[in-house]
Amino acid sequence: MNSVSQAPPTPQRPFSKELDPMLCYAFSGHKEAAARLDLMIKHRTLGVLTGEVGGGKSTLIRRLFASLDPMTYLPIYLCCANLKPREFYAGLLEAVGVEPVYTVSKARKLWQEVVRSRSAPGEKTLAVIIDEAHEMSEAMLLELRFALNYNMDSAALFPLILVGQPELRKLLRLKKYEATLQRIGMQYHLGGMNKDETSAYIRHHMTVSKTEKPVFAESALGRIFAASQGLPRVVNQICTQILLDATARNLEVVEESDVVRVLADMDRQRGLTN
């Protein structure tokens, strides 16, 4: 009987951003934000999602796009990064397979024609998300109201969602953006996890990745929450380092003292301490 050697299984990475967004732990803030995003899409409105750096906005976007029926929606993702109106329209037109044009006025007109044609029965609904929207220029923020529809008094024909850091809300309240602000149909600010949610998040990610060891002691979980303030990205960074440390030390249980040691080492690596 021939024996077949099998390669060892690939180690799971429970706190990696590559983890399937549908498997990520959905805490109360995430559930509410996901529900709001779903309504923004269904109502075809201008929506705003804000949150702290590392609060889980990217995971929400990935989860939203993964949940959209590809037969019904065509999702379009644009990252601001000093996005200008011409680049904005070029990104939109390329996403729908239309050759972009050079001038903003022609690009706007061409986009409006695309939107009109896409509003016909049986056509896929466009779903546009602009990430890092807190970095948007004045010209880009003012352009949004023209991009949303071809008739300024009509309802929007597709959803457009702005995602960014908390300063986006302050930016939109400036007087010069009043016309854009009035068109916002729904907005939500995503906060971090509380202590219990942080503990549940860590346990959930260990479980879905089939990582049985090490086990986190309650005191260790509390210390991780205190250091991360419940921000998922920070929790991921800390826990990744803890797992590496636990592997090197053959730990089966992570105690609070282990977390303290790892946090101190992370501070040294960042040059925060000697």
PDB file of C-alpha atoms in Angstrom:
ATOM      1  CA  MET A   1       0.000   0.000   0.000  1.00  0.00           C
ATOM      2  CA  ASN A   2       1.470   3.298  -1.057  1.00  0.00           C
ATOM      3  CA  SER A   3       1.671   5.958   1.586  1.00  0.00           C
ATOM      4  CA  VAL A   4       0.958   9.531   0.597  1.00  0.00           C
ATOM      5  CA  SER A   5       2.762  12.209   2.546  1.00  0.00           C
ATOM      6  CA  GLN A   6       0.758  15.348   3.162  1.00  0.00           C
ATOM      7  CA  ALA A   7       2.101  18.810   3.769  1.00  0.00           C
ATOM      8  CA  PRO A   8       1.419  20.155   7.237  1.00  0.00           C
ATOM      9  CA  PRO A   9      -1.598  22.471   7.414  1.00  0.00           C
ATOM     10  CA  THR A  10      -0.933  26.154   6.933  1.00  0.00           C
ATOM     11  CA  PRO A  11      -0.917  27.927  10.298  1.00  0.00           C
ATOM     12  CA  GLN A  12      -4.039  29.989  10.851  1.00  0.00           C
ATOM     13  CA  ARG A  13      -3.760  33.711  11.473  1.00  0.00           C
ATOM     14  CA  PRO A  14      -6.705  34.637  13.680  1.00  0.00           C
ATOM     15  CA  PHE A  15      -5.849  38.342  13.842  1.00  0.00           C
ATOM     16  CA  SER A  16      -4.835  38.908  10.236  1.00  0.00           C
ATOM     17  CA  LYS A  17      -6.617  41.390   7.981  1.00  0.00           C
ATOM     18  CA  GLU A  18      -6.771  38.558   5.434  1.00  0.00           C
ATOM     19  CA  LEU A  19      -9.351  36.788   7.598  1.00  0.00           C
ATOM     20  CA  ASP A  20     -12.672  36.470   5.754  1.00  0.00           C
ATOM     21  CA  PRO A  21     -14.694  39.571   6.748  1.00  0.00           C
ATOM     22  CA  MET A  22     -17.787  37.392   7.080  1.00  0.00           C
ATOM     23  CA  LEU A  23     -15.993  35.470   9.855  1.00  0.00           C
ATOM     24  CA  CYS A  24     -14.901  38.535  11.812  1.00  0.00           C
ATOM     25  CA  TYR A  25     -16.599  39.123  15.154  1.00  0.00           C
ATOM     26  CA  ALA A  26     -19.485  41.572  14.827  1.00  0.00           C
ATOM     27  CA  PHE A  27     -19.759  43.620  18.002  1.00  0.00           C
ATOM     28  CA  SER A  28     -22.723  45.893  18.709  1.00  0.00           C
ATOM     29  CA  GLY A  29     -21.262  48.923  16.925  1.00  0.00           C
ATOM     30  CA  HIS A  30     -20.401  46.848  13.867  1.00  0.00           C
ATOM     31  CA  LYS A  31     -23.885  45.358  13.724  1.00  0.00           C
ATOM     32  CA  GLU A  32     -25.500  48.796  13.869  1.00  0.00           C
ATOM     33  CA  ALA A  33     -23.089  50.225  11.305  1.00  0.00           C
ATOM     34  CA  ALA A  34     -23.707  47.258   8.980  1.00  0.00           C
ATOM     35  CA  ALA A  35     -27.466  47.794   9.263  1.00  0.00           C
ATOM     36  CA  ARG A  36     -27.068  51.504   8.446  1.00  0.00           C
ATOM     37  CA  LEU A  37     -24.842  50.740   5.457  1.00  0.00           C
ATOM     38  CA  ASP A  38     -27.427  48.275   4.188  1.00  0.00           C
ATOM     39  CA  LEU A  39     -30.118  50.960   4.392  1.00  0.00           C
ATOM     40  CA  MET A  40     -27.877  53.495   2.628  1.00  0.00           C
ATOM     41  CA  ILE A  41     -27.522  51.036  -0.241  1.00  0.00           C
ATOM     42  CA  LYS A  42     -31.209  50.114  -0.425  1.00  0.00           C
ATOM     43  CA  HIS A  43     -32.397  53.734  -0.200  1.00  0.00           C
ATOM     44  CA  ARG A  44     -29.794  54.918  -2.724  1.00  0.00           C
ATOM     45  CA  THR A  45     -28.771  57.782  -0.514  1.00  0.00           C
ATOM     46  CA  LEU A  46     -25.677  59.829   0.243  1.00  0.00           C
ATOM     47  CA  GLY A  47     -24.399  58.278   3.466  1.00  0.00           C
ATOM     48  CA  VAL A  48     -21.530  58.910   5.870  1.00  0.00           C
ATOM     49  CA  LEU A  49     -19.663  56.405   8.043  1.00  0.00           C
ATOM     50  CA  THR A  50     -17.009  57.723  10.415  1.00  0.00           C
ATOM     51  CA  GLY A  51     -14.827  56.057  13.010  1.00  0.00           C
ATOM     52  CA  GLU A  52     -11.456  56.206  14.705  1.00  0.00           C
ATOM     53  CA  VAL A  53      -8.335  54.875  12.989  1.00  0.00           C
ATOM     54  CA  GLY A  54      -8.371  51.100  13.430  1.00  0.00           C
ATOM     55  CA  GLY A  55     -12.027  51.016  14.428  1.00  0.00           C
ATOM     56  CA  GLY A  56     -13.046  48.452  11.812  1.00  0.00           C
ATOM     57  CA  LYS A  57     -14.322  50.615   8.941  1.00  0.00           C
ATOM     58  CA  SER A  58     -12.344  48.665   6.332  1.00  0.00           C
ATOM     59  CA  THR A  59     -13.757  45.373   7.608  1.00  0.00           C
ATOM     60  CA  LEU A  60     -17.262  46.813   7.311  1.00  0.00           C
ATOM     61  CA  ILE A  61     -16.632  47.860   3.710  1.00  0.00           C
ATOM     62  CA  ARG A  62     -15.291  44.408   2.840  1.00  0.00           C
ATOM     63  CA  ARG A  63     -18.241  42.770   4.575  1.00  0.00           C
ATOM     64  CA  LEU A  64     -20.695  45.056   2.751  1.00  0.00           C
ATOM     65  CA  PHE A  65     -19.233  44.337  -0.681  1.00  0.00           C
ATOM     66  CA  ALA A  66     -19.145  40.598   0.055  1.00  0.00           C
ATOM     67  CA  SER A  67     -22.835  40.688   0.982  1.00  0.00           C
ATOM     68  CA  LEU A  68     -24.069  42.532  -2.122  1.00  0.00           C
ATOM     69  CA  ASP A  69     -25.838  40.409  -4.726  1.00  0.00           C
ATOM     70  CA  PRO A  70     -23.570  40.579  -7.822  1.00  0.00           C
ATOM     71  CA  MET A  71     -26.639  40.209 -10.034  1.00  0.00           C
ATOM     72  CA  THR A  72     -28.175  43.332  -8.513  1.00  0.00           C
ATOM     73  CA  TYR A  73     -25.282  45.633  -7.593  1.00  0.00           C
ATOM     74  CA  LEU A  74     -22.023  46.821  -9.104  1.00  0.00           C
ATOM     75  CA  PRO A  75     -19.843  47.986  -6.178  1.00  0.00           C
ATOM     76  CA  ILE A  76     -17.267  50.697  -6.883  1.00  0.00           C
ATOM     77  CA  TYR A  77     -14.526  51.457  -4.355  1.00  0.00           C
ATOM     78  CA  LEU A  78     -12.459  54.637  -4.544  1.00  0.00           C
ATOM     79  CA  CYS A  79      -9.811  55.692  -2.035  1.00  0.00           C
ATOM     80  CA  CYS A  80      -9.621  59.452  -1.645  1.00  0.00           C
ATOM     81  CA  ALA A  81      -5.860  60.054  -1.283  1.00  0.00           C
ATOM     82  CA  ASN A  82      -6.276  63.652  -2.512  1.00  0.00           C
ATOM     83  CA  LEU A  83      -8.836  62.585  -5.108  1.00  0.00           C
ATOM     84  CA  LYS A  84      -9.653  65.330  -7.590  1.00  0.00           C
ATOM     85  CA  PRO A  85     -12.941  65.610  -9.544  1.00  0.00           C
ATOM     86  CA  ARG A  86     -11.374  64.478 -12.823  1.00  0.00           C
ATOM     87  CA  GLU A  87      -9.774  61.437 -11.145  1.00  0.00           C
ATOM     88  CA  PHE A  88     -13.064  60.751  -9.362  1.00  0.00           C
ATOM     89  CA  TYR A  89     -15.033  60.584 -12.595  1.00  0.00           C
ATOM     90  CA  ALA A  90     -12.252  58.617 -14.301  1.00  0.00           C
ATOM     91  CA  GLY A  91     -12.442  55.988 -11.548  1.00  0.00           C
ATOM     92  CA  LEU A  92     -16.226  55.762 -11.823  1.00  0.00           C
ATOM     93  CA  LEU A  93     -16.242  55.529 -15.609  1.00  0.00           C
ATOM     94  CA  GLU A  94     -13.478  52.921 -15.713  1.00  0.00           C
ATOM     95  CA  ALA A  95     -15.411  50.824 -13.175  1.00  0.00           C
ATOM     96  CA  VAL A  96     -18.395  50.638 -15.538  1.00  0.00           C
ATOM     97  CA  GLY A  97     -16.248  50.013 -18.612  1.00  0.00           C
ATOM     98  CA  VAL A  98     -16.494  53.485 -20.135  1.00  0.00           C
ATOM     99  CA  GLU A  99     -13.450  55.286 -21.516  1.00  0.00           C
ATOM    100  CA  PRO A 100     -12.802  58.392 -19.358  1.00  0.00           C
ATOM    101  CA  VAL A 101     -12.580  61.857 -20.900  1.00  0.00           C
ATOM    102  CA  TYR A 102     -10.159  64.591 -19.909  1.00  0.00           C
ATOM    103  CA  THR A 103     -12.204  67.600 -18.790  1.00  0.00           C
ATOM    104  CA  VAL A 104     -14.346  67.585 -15.642  1.00  0.00           C
ATOM    105  CA  SER A 105     -17.380  69.052 -17.414  1.00  0.00           C
ATOM    106  CA  LYS A 106     -17.340  66.361 -20.121  1.00  0.00           C
ATOM    107  CA  ALA A 107     -16.638  63.618 -17.577  1.00  0.00           C
ATOM    108  CA  ARG A 108     -19.547  64.810 -15.423  1.00  0.00           C
ATOM    109  CA  LYS A 109     -21.901  64.803 -18.402  1.00  0.00           C
ATOM    110  CA  LEU A 110     -20.723  61.337 -19.454  1.00  0.00           C
ATOM    111  CA  TRP A 111     -21.183  60.021 -15.912  1.00  0.00           C
ATOM    112  CA  GLN A 112     -24.704  61.448 -15.760  1.00  0.00           C
ATOM    113  CA  GLU A 113     -25.513  59.632 -19.001  1.00  0.00           C
ATOM    114  CA  VAL A 114     -24.188  56.395 -17.480  1.00  0.00           C
ATOM    115  CA  VAL A 115     -26.311  56.915 -14.368  1.00  0.00           C
ATOM    116  CA  ARG A 116     -29.437  57.515 -16.454  1.00  0.00           C
ATOM    117  CA  SER A 117     -28.845  54.370 -18.500  1.00  0.00           C
ATOM    118  CA  ARG A 118     -28.179  52.363 -15.329  1.00  0.00           C
ATOM    119  CA  SER A 119     -31.517  53.413 -13.841  1.00  0.00           C
ATOM    120  CA  ALA A 120     -33.425  51.295 -16.366  1.00  0.00           C
ATOM    121  CA  PRO A 121     -35.149  48.121 -15.082  1.00  0.00           C
ATOM    122  CA  GLY A 122     -32.845  45.103 -15.065  1.00  0.00           C
ATOM    123  CA  GLU A 123     -29.651  47.144 -14.846  1.00  0.00           C
ATOM    124  CA  LYS A 124     -27.297  46.675 -11.915  1.00  0.00           C
ATOM    125  CA  THR A 125     -27.440  49.422  -9.290  1.00  0.00           C
ATOM    126  CA  LEU A 126     -24.138  51.199  -8.799  1.00  0.00           C
ATOM    127  CA  ALA A 127     -22.918  51.270  -5.185  1.00  0.00           C
ATOM    128  CA  VAL A 128     -20.086  53.770  -4.710  1.00  0.00           C
ATOM    129  CA  ILE A 129     -17.880  54.029  -1.627  1.00  0.00           C
ATOM    130  CA  ILE A 130     -15.223  56.707  -1.175  1.00  0.00           C
ATOM    131  CA  ASP A 131     -12.747  55.721   1.538  1.00  0.00           C
ATOM    132  CA  GLU A 132     -10.519  58.153   3.467  1.00  0.00           C
ATOM    133  CA  ALA A 133     -13.118  60.819   2.652  1.00  0.00           C
ATOM    134  CA  HIS A 134     -11.851  63.093   5.446  1.00  0.00           C
ATOM    135  CA  GLU A 135      -8.997  63.943   3.049  1.00  0.00           C
ATOM    136  CA  MET A 136     -11.330  65.189   0.324  1.00  0.00           C
ATOM    137  CA  SER A 137     -10.581  68.579  -1.183  1.00  0.00           C
ATOM    138  CA  GLU A 138     -13.059  71.445  -1.329  1.00  0.00           C
ATOM    139  CA  ALA A 139     -13.507  70.928  -5.069  1.00  0.00           C
ATOM    140  CA  MET A 140     -14.262  67.229  -4.573  1.00  0.00           C
ATOM    141  CA  LEU A 141     -16.782  67.793  -1.768  1.00  0.00           C
ATOM    142  CA  LEU A 142     -18.598  70.391  -3.829  1.00  0.00           C
ATOM    143  CA  GLU A 143     -18.612  68.067  -6.854  1.00  0.00           C
ATOM    144  CA  LEU A 144     -20.461  65.300  -4.992  1.00  0.00           C
ATOM    145  CA  ARG A 145     -23.877  66.886  -5.392  1.00  0.00           C
ATOM    146  CA  PHE A 146     -23.420  66.976  -9.184  1.00  0.00           C
ATOM    147  CA  ALA A 147     -22.222  63.370  -9.296  1.00  0.00           C
ATOM    148  CA  LEU A 148     -25.207  62.038  -7.358  1.00  0.00           C
ATOM    149  CA  ASN A 149     -27.858  62.882  -9.920  1.00  0.00           C
ATOM    150  CA  TYR A 150     -28.419  64.684 -13.180  1.00  0.00           C
ATOM    151  CA  ASN A 151     -31.461  66.568 -11.900  1.00  0.00           C
ATOM    152  CA  MET A 152     -30.579  68.492  -8.750  1.00  0.00           C
ATOM    153  CA  ASP A 153     -34.138  68.276  -7.434  1.00  0.00           C
ATOM    154  CA  SER A 154     -34.579  64.546  -8.008  1.00  0.00           C
ATOM    155  CA  ALA A 155     -33.754  61.597  -5.813  1.00  0.00           C
ATOM    156  CA  ALA A 156     -30.311  60.037  -6.165  1.00  0.00           C
ATOM    157  CA  LEU A 157     -30.175  57.165  -8.633  1.00  0.00           C
ATOM    158  CA  PHE A 158     -27.383  55.309  -6.828  1.00  0.00           C
ATOM    159  CA  PRO A 159     -25.963  55.157  -3.282  1.00  0.00           C
ATOM    160  CA  LEU A 160     -22.740  57.002  -2.500  1.00  0.00           C
ATOM    161  CA  ILE A 161     -21.137  56.390   0.892  1.00  0.00           C
ATOM    162  CA  LEU A 162     -18.336  58.496   2.369  1.00  0.00           C
ATOM    163  CA  VAL A 163     -16.104  56.663   4.841  1.00  0.00           C
ATOM    164  CA  GLY A 164     -13.530  58.452   6.958  1.00  0.00           C
ATOM    165  CA  GLN A 165     -12.158  59.566  10.285  1.00  0.00           C
ATOM    166  CA  PRO A 166     -14.182  61.721  12.749  1.00  0.00           C
ATOM    167  CA  GLU A 167     -12.964  64.993  11.237  1.00  0.00           C
ATOM    168  CA  LEU A 168     -15.113  64.241   8.175  1.00  0.00           C
ATOM    169  CA  ARG A 169     -18.234  65.135  10.178  1.00  0.00           C
ATOM    170  CA  LYS A 170     -16.714  68.472  11.214  1.00  0.00           C
ATOM    171  CA  LEU A 171     -15.672  69.148   7.638  1.00  0.00           C
ATOM    172  CA  LEU A 172     -19.168  68.566   6.274  1.00  0.00           C
ATOM    173  CA  ARG A 173     -20.662  71.013   8.775  1.00  0.00           C
ATOM    174  CA  LEU A 174     -18.773  73.939   7.261  1.00  0.00           C
ATOM    175  CA  LYS A 175     -21.080  76.533   5.693  1.00  0.00           C
ATOM    176  CA  LYS A 176     -19.650  76.124   2.199  1.00  0.00           C
ATOM    177  CA  TYR A 177     -20.686  72.451   2.156  1.00  0.00           C
ATOM    178  CA  GLU A 178     -24.258  73.074   3.303  1.00  0.00           C
ATOM    179  CA  ALA A 179     -25.742  71.897  -0.007  1.00  0.00           C
ATOM    180  CA  THR A 180     -23.843  68.608   0.267  1.00  0.00           C
ATOM    181  CA  LEU A 181     -24.711  68.208   3.953  1.00  0.00           C
ATOM    182  CA  GLN A 182     -28.420  68.615   3.213  1.00  0.00           C
ATOM    183  CA  ARG A 183     -28.245  65.679   0.815  1.00  0.00           C
ATOM    184  CA  ILE A 184     -26.915  63.253   3.436  1.00  0.00           C
ATOM    185  CA  GLY A 185     -29.688  60.761   4.092  1.00  0.00           C
ATOM    186  CA  MET A 186     -28.003  58.750   6.823  1.00  0.00           C
ATOM    187  CA  GLN A 187     -24.813  58.759   8.865  1.00  0.00           C
ATOM    188  CA  TYR A 188     -23.244  56.729  11.647  1.00  0.00           C
ATOM    189  CA  HIS A 189     -20.174  57.028  13.864  1.00  0.00           C
ATOM    190  CA  LEU A 190     -18.480  53.729  14.741  1.00  0.00           C
ATOM    191  CA  GLY A 191     -16.991  53.508  18.229  1.00  0.00           C
ATOM    192  CA  GLY A 192     -14.689  50.881  19.690  1.00  0.00           C
ATOM    193  CA  MET A 193     -15.599  47.703  21.552  1.00  0.00           C
ATOM    194  CA  ASN A 194     -16.248  47.603  25.288  1.00  0.00           C
ATOM    195  CA  LYS A 195     -14.318  45.257  27.580  1.00  0.00           C
ATOM    196  CA  ASP A 196     -16.685  42.297  27.199  1.00  0.00           C
ATOM    197  CA  GLU A 197     -16.827  42.714  23.428  1.00  0.00           C
ATOM    198  CA  THR A 198     -13.037  42.844  23.233  1.00  0.00           C
ATOM    199  CA  SER A 199     -12.784  39.550  25.121  1.00  0.00           C
ATOM    200  CA  ALA A 200     -15.472  38.002  22.914  1.00  0.00           C
ATOM    201  CA  TYR A 201     -13.691  39.310  19.797  1.00  0.00           C
ATOM    202  CA  ILE A 202     -10.422  37.613  20.772  1.00  0.00           C
ATOM    203  CA  ARG A 203     -12.071  34.316  21.658  1.00  0.00           C
ATOM    204  CA  HIS A 204     -14.183  34.358  18.491  1.00  0.00           C
ATOM    205  CA  HIS A 205     -11.186  34.906  16.214  1.00  0.00           C
ATOM    206  CA  MET A 206      -9.245  32.138  17.935  1.00  0.00           C
ATOM    207  CA  THR A 207     -12.204  29.809  17.420  1.00  0.00           C
ATOM    208  CA  VAL A 208     -13.000  30.568  13.762  1.00  0.00           C
ATOM    209  CA  SER A 209      -9.315  30.206  12.850  1.00  0.00           C
ATOM    210  CA  LYS A 210      -9.203  26.876  14.731  1.00  0.00           C
ATOM    211  CA  THR A 211      -6.405  28.137  16.963  1.00  0.00           C
ATOM    212  CA  GLU A 212      -6.850  26.202  20.205  1.00  0.00           C
ATOM    213  CA  LYS A 213      -3.725  27.363  22.041  1.00  0.00           C
ATOM    214  CA  PRO A 214      -2.786  29.457  23.851  1.00  0.00           C
ATOM    215  CA  VAL A 215      -5.753  30.231  26.076  1.00  0.00           C
ATOM    216  CA  PHE A 216      -6.099  33.849  27.202  1.00  0.00           C
ATOM    217  CA  ALA A 217      -6.588  34.342  30.948  1.00  0.00           C
ATOM    218  CA  GLU A 218      -9.288  36.843  31.976  1.00  0.00           C
ATOM    219  CA  SER A 219      -6.671  39.205  33.392  1.00  0.00           C
ATOM    220  CA  ALA A 220      -4.787  39.063  30.084  1.00  0.00           C
ATOM    221  CA  LEU A 221      -7.937  39.956  28.158  1.00  0.00           C
ATOM    222  CA  GLY A 222      -8.543  42.905  30.467  1.00  0.00           C
ATOM    223  CA  ARG A 223      -5.017  44.190  29.918  1.00  0.00           C
ATOM    224  CA  ILE A 224      -5.422  43.910  26.137  1.00  0.00           C
ATOM    225  CA  PHE A 225      -8.623  45.954  26.295  1.00  0.00           C
ATOM    226  CA  ALA A 226      -6.944  48.646  28.402  1.00  0.00           C
ATOM    227  CA  ALA A 227      -4.061  48.903  25.937  1.00  0.00           C
ATOM    228  CA  SER A 228      -6.222  48.860  22.801  1.00  0.00           C
ATOM    229  CA  GLN A 229      -9.271  50.831  23.958  1.00  0.00           C
ATOM    230  CA  GLY A 230     -11.306  48.243  22.086  1.00  0.00           C
ATOM    231  CA  LEU A 231     -10.092  49.247  18.610  1.00  0.00           C
ATOM    232  CA  PRO A 232     -10.053  46.067  16.472  1.00  0.00           C
ATOM    233  CA  ARG A 233      -6.869  46.892  14.551  1.00  0.00           C
ATOM    234  CA  VAL A 234      -4.935  47.560  17.752  1.00  0.00           C
ATOM    235  CA  VAL A 235      -6.335  44.376  19.315  1.00  0.00           C
ATOM    236  CA  ASN A 236      -5.157  42.478  16.226  1.00  0.00           C
ATOM    237  CA  GLN A 237      -1.667  43.952  16.428  1.00  0.00           C
ATOM    238  CA  ILE A 238      -1.301  43.155  20.121  1.00  0.00           C
ATOM    239  CA  CYS A 239      -2.707  39.640  19.837  1.00  0.00           C
ATOM    240  CA  THR A 240      -0.508  38.810  16.849  1.00  0.00           C
ATOM    241  CA  GLN A 241       2.577  39.697  18.882  1.00  0.00           C
ATOM    242  CA  ILE A 242       1.252  37.755  21.869  1.00  0.00           C
ATOM    243  CA  LEU A 243       0.777  34.623  19.755  1.00  0.00           C
ATOM    244  CA  LEU A 244       4.316  34.915  18.383  1.00  0.00           C
ATOM    245  CA  ASP A 245       5.643  35.322  21.915  1.00  0.00           C
ATOM    246  CA  ALA A 246       3.562  32.400  23.190  1.00  0.00           C
ATOM    247  CA  THR A 247       4.856  30.167  20.396  1.00  0.00           C
ATOM    248  CA  ALA A 248       8.468  31.080  21.138  1.00  0.00           C
ATOM    249  CA  ARG A 249       7.968  30.383  24.850  1.00  0.00           C
ATOM    250  CA  ASN A 250       5.718  27.320  24.430  1.00  0.00           C
ATOM    251  CA  LEU A 251       2.970  28.965  26.477  1.00  0.00           C
ATOM    252  CA  GLU A 252      -0.390  27.235  26.744  1.00  0.00           C
ATOM    253  CA  VAL A 253      -1.956  30.042  28.786  1.00  0.00           C
ATOM    254  CA  VAL A 254      -1.381  33.771  28.267  1.00  0.00           C
ATOM    255  CA  GLU A 255      -1.327  35.568  31.605  1.00  0.00           C
ATOM    256  CA  GLU A 256      -1.490  39.300  32.276  1.00  0.00           C
ATOM    257  CA  SER A 257       2.264  39.365  32.886  1.00  0.00           C
ATOM    258  CA  ASP A 258       2.803  37.981  29.373  1.00  0.00           C
ATOM    259  CA  VAL A 259       0.700  40.773  27.886  1.00  0.00           C
ATOM    260  CA  VAL A 260       2.634  43.379  29.880  1.00  0.00           C
ATOM    261  CA  ARG A 261       5.926  41.962  28.571  1.00  0.00           C
ATOM    262  CA  VAL A 262       4.714  41.966  24.964  1.00  0.00           C
ATOM    263  CA  LEU A 263       3.351  45.514  25.231  1.00  0.00           C
ATOM    264  CA  ALA A 264       6.672  46.726  26.638  1.00  0.00           C
ATOM    265  CA  ASP A 265       8.516  45.071  23.759  1.00  0.00           C
ATOM    266  CA  MET A 266       6.148  46.658  21.236  1.00  0.00           C
ATOM    267  CA  ASP A 267       6.848  50.067  22.772  1.00  0.00           C
ATOM    268  CA  ARG A 268      10.598  49.456  22.504  1.00  0.00           C
ATOM    269  CA  GLN A 269      10.255  48.407  18.866  1.00  0.00           C
ATOM    270  CA  ARG A 270       8.383  51.637  18.122  1.00  0.00           C
ATOM    271  CA  GLY A 271      11.053  53.659  19.899  1.00  0.00           C
ATOM    272  CA  LEU A 272       8.670  54.794  22.631  1.00  0.00           C
ATOM    273  CA  THR A 273      10.906  53.440  25.403  1.00  0.00           C
ATOM    274  CA  ASN A 274      14.552  52.505  25.782  1.00  0.00           C
TER     275      ASN A 274
END
